CSV table of C-alpha atoms and ligand atoms in Angstrom, one decimal:
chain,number,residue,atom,x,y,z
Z,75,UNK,CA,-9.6,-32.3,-21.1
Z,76,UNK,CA,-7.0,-33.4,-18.7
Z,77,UNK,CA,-4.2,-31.3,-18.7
Z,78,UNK,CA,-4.1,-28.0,-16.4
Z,79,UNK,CA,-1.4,-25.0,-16.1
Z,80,UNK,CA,-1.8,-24.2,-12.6
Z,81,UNK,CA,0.3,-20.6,-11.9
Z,82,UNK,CA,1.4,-19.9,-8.0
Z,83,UNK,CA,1.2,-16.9,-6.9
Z,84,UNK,CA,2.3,-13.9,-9.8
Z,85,UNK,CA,1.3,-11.3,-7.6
Z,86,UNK,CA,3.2,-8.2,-7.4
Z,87,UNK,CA,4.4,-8.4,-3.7
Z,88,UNK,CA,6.5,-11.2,-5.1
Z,89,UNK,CA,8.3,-9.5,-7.9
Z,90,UNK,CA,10.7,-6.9,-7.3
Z,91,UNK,CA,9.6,-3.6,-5.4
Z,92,UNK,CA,7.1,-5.9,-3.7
Z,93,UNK,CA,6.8,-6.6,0.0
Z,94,UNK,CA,8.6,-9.9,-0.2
Z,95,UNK,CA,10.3,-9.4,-3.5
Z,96,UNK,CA,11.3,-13.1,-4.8
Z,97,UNK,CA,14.9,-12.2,-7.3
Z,98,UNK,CA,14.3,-12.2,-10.3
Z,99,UNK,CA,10.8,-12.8,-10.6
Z,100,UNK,CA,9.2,-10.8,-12.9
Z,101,UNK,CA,11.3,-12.6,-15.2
Z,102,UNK,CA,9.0,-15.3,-16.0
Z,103,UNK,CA,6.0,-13.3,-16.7
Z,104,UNK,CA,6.2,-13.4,-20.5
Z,105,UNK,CA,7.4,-17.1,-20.8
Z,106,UNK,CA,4.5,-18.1,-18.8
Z,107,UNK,CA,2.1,-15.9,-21.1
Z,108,UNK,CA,2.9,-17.6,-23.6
Z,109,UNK,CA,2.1,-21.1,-21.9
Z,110,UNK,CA,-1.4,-19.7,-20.7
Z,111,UNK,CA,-1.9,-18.9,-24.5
Z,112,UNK,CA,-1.7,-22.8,-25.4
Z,113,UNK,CA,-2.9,-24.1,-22.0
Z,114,UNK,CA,-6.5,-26.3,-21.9
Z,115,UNK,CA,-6.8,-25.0,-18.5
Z,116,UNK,CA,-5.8,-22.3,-16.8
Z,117,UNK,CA,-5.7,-22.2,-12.7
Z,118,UNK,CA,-4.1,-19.0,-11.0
Z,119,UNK,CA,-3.1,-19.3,-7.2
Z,120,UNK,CA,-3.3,-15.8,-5.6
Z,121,UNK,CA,-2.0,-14.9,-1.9
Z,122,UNK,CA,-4.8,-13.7,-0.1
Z,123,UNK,CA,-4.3,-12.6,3.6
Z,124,UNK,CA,-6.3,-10.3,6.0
Z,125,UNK,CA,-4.3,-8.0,7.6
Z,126,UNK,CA,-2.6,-9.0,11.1
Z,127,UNK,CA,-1.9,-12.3,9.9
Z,128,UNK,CA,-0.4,-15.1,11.7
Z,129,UNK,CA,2.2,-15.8,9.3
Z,130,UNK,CA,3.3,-12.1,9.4
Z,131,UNK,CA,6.2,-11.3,11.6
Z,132,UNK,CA,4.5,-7.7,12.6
Z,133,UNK,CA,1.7,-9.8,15.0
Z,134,UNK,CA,4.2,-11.2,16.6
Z,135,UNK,CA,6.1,-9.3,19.4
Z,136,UNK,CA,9.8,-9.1,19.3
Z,137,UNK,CA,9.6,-11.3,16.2
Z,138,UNK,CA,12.1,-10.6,12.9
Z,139,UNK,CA,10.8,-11.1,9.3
Z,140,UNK,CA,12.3,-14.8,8.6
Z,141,UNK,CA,12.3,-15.8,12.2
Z,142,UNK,CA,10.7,-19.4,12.9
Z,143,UNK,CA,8.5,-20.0,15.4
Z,144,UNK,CA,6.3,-23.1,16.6
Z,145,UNK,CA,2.3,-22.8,15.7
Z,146,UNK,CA,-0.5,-25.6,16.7
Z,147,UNK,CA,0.7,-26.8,13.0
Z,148,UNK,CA,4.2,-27.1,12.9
Z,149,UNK,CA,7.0,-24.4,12.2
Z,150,UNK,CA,6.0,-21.1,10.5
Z,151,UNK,CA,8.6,-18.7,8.9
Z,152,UNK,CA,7.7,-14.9,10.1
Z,153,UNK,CA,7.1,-13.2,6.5
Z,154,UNK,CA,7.5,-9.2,5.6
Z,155,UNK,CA,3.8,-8.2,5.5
Z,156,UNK,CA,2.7,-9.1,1.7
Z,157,UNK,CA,-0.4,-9.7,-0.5
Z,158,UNK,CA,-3.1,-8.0,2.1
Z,159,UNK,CA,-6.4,-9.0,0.8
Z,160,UNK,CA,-7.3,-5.5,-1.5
Z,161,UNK,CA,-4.2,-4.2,-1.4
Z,162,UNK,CA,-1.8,-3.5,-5.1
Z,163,UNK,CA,0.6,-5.7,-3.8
Z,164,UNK,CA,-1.9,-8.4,-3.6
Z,165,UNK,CA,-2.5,-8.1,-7.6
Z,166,UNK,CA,-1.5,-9.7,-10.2
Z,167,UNK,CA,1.4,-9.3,-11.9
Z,168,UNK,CA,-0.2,-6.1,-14.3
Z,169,UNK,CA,1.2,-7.6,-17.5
Z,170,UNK,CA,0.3,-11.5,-16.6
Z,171,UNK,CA,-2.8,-12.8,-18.7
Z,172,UNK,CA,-5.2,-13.1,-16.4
Z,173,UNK,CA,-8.0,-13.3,-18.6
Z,174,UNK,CA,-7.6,-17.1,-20.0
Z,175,UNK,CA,-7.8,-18.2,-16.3
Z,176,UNK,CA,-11.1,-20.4,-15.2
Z,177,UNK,CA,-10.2,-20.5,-12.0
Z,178,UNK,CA,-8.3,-18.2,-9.6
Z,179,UNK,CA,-8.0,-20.2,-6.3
Z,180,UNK,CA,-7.4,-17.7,-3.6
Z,181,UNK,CA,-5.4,-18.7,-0.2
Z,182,UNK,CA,-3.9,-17.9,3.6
Z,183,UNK,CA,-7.3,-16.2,4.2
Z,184,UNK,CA,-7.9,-17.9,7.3
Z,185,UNK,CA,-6.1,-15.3,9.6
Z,186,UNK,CA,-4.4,-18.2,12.2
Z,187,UNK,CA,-2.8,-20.5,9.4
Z,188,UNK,CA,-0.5,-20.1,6.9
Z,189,UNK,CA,-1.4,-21.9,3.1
Z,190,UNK,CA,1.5,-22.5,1.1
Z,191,UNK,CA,-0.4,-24.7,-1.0
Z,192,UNK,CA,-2.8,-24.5,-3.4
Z,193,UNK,CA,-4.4,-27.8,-2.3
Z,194,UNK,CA,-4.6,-28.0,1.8
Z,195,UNK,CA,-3.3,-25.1,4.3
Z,196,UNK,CA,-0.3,-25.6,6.2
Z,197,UNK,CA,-2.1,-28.0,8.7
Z,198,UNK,CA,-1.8,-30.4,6.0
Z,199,UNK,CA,-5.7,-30.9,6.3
Z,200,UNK,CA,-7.9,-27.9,5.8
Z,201,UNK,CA,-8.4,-28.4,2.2
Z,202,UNK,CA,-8.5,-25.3,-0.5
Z,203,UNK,CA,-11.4,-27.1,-2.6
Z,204,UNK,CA,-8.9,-27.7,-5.7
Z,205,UNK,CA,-8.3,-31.0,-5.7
Z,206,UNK,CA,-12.2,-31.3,-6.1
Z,207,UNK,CA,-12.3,-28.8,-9.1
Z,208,UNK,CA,-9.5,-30.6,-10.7
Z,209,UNK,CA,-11.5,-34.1,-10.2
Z,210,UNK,CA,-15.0,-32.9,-11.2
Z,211,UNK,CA,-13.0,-31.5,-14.5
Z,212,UNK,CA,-11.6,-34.7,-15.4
Z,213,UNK,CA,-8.1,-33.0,-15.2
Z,214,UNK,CA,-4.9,-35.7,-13.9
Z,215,UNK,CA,-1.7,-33.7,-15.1
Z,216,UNK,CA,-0.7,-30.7,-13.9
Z,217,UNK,CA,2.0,-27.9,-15.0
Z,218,UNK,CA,3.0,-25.9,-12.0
Z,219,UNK,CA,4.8,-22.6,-12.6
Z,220,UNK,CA,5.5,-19.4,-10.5
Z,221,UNK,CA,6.4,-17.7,-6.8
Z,222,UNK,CA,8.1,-18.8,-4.9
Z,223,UNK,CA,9.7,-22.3,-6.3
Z,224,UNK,CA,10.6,-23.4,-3.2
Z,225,UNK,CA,7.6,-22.3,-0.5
Z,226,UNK,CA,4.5,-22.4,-2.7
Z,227,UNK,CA,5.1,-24.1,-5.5
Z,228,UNK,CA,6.7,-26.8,-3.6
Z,229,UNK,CA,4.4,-27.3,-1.3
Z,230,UNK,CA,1.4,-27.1,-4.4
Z,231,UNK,CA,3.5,-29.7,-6.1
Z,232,UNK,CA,4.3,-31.9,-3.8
Z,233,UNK,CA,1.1,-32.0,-2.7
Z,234,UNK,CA,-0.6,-32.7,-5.7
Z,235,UNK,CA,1.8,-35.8,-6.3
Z,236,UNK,CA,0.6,-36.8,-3.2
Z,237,UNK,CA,-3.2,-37.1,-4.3
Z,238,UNK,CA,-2.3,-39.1,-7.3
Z,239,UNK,CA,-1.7,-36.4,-9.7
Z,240,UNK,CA,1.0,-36.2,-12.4
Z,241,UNK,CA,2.9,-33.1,-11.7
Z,242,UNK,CA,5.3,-31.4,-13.9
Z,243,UNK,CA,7.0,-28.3,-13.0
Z,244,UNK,CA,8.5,-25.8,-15.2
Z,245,UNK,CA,12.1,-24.4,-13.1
Z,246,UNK,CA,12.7,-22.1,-15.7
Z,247,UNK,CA,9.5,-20.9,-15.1
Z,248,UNK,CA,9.8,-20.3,-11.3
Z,249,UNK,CA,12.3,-17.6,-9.2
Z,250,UNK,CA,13.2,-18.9,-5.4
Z,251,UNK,CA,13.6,-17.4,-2.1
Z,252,UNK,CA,16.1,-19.7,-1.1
Z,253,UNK,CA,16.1,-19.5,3.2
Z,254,UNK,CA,18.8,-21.1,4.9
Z,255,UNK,CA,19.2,-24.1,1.7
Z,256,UNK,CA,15.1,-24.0,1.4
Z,257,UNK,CA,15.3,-24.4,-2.3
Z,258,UNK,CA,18.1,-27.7,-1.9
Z,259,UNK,CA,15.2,-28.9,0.4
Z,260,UNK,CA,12.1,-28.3,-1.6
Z,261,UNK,CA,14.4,-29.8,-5.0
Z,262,UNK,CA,14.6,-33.3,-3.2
Z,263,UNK,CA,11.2,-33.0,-1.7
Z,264,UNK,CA,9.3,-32.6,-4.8
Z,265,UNK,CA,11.9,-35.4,-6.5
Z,266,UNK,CA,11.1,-37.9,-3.3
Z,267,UNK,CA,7.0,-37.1,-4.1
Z,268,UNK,CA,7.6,-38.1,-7.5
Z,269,UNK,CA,7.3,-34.5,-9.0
Z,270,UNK,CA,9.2,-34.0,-12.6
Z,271,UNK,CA,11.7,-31.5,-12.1
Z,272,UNK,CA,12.0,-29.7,-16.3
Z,273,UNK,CA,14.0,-26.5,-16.7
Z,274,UNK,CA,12.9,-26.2,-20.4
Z,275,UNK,CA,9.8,-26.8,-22.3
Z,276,UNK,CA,10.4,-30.9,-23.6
Q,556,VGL,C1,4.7,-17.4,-0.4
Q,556,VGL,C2,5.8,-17.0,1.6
Q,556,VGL,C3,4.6,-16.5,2.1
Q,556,VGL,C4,4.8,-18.0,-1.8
Q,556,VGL,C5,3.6,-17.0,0.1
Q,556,VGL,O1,4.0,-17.6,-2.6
Q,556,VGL,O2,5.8,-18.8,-2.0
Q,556,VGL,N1,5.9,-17.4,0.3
Q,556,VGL,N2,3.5,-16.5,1.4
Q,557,ZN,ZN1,1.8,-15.5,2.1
């Protein structure tokens, strides 16, 4: 086996109603379905914060939802409170097929750094433990899918490139924030890590 379908993040704080709604992105629940259905692997990324979290513009005095501020990392967008560990928003999607997953890979639990990334928090250097699962697995190409294109599944992506892996992403199959030309930025990014860009299935 060497093929995965890693989904970011189909959690319902992303999807409209939710916390930090991404537009639109309910939308890809039944297309991506389907690709769970034929998938060799299944991997599900799933926010995961305690509440009061550093990435959460609420423990931040005088702080806005989408301001930026400077951590010990690097910059930090201020989020909307979302996907507090236990909470409904935190779930899945209700109609997303969980059940094929083997792995759901939980992240941004570690209350002083944000993890866009399925692979290493946003220090760059705390790893997640996926890369080893993938390895141990025998698994070298990835399809990434989900929310939101241009925070976590850029940052998943790019990653992965990054540690050698052949990464595919599915646009159709993803829904953007899009923050001050974030999803321009993440498009090159991923290209520049050598991440295939498809918008269709080919
Ligand atoms: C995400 C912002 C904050 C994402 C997660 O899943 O793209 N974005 N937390
Ligand atoms: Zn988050």
């Amino acid at each position: 086996m060497t093929h995965a379908l890693i989904v970011i993040d189909v959690q319902k704080d992303f999807c409209p109603g939710g916390a930090l709604a991404v537009p639109d992105g309910d939308a890809i629940v039944g297309p991506v379905n389907a690709l769970i259905a034929e998938a060799d692997a299944v991997i599900l990324t799933q926010d995961w914060h305690p509440a009061g979290h550093s990435s959460f513009a609420s423990s931040h005095d005088g702080k806005s939802p989408y301001d930026m501020i400077q951590m010990p990392y690097g910059p930090q967008v201020l989020w909307p409170d979302h996907c507090i560990q236990g909470s409904l928003g935190a779930q899945f999607h209700p109609e997303l097929h969980t059940d094929r997953a083997n792995l759901i890979i939980r992240k941004g639990y570690n209350p002083a750094i944000d993890s866009y990334s399925a692979f290493f928090e946003n220090d760059h250097t705390t790893p997640t433990g996926l890369e080893g699962y993938l390895r141990t697995r025998g698994i070298e190409t990835l399809t990434m899918v989900g929310l939101a294109l241009d925070f976590c599944v850029n940052f998943s992506a790019v990653d992965a490139a990054k540690l050698g892996f052949d990464v595919q992403v599915r646009e159709d199959l993803c829904r953007a924030i899009d923050l001050d030309g974030s999803l321009a930025a993440a498009r090159d990014g991923m290209r520049a890590a050598g991440v295939t860009l498809e918008t269709a299935h080919g």
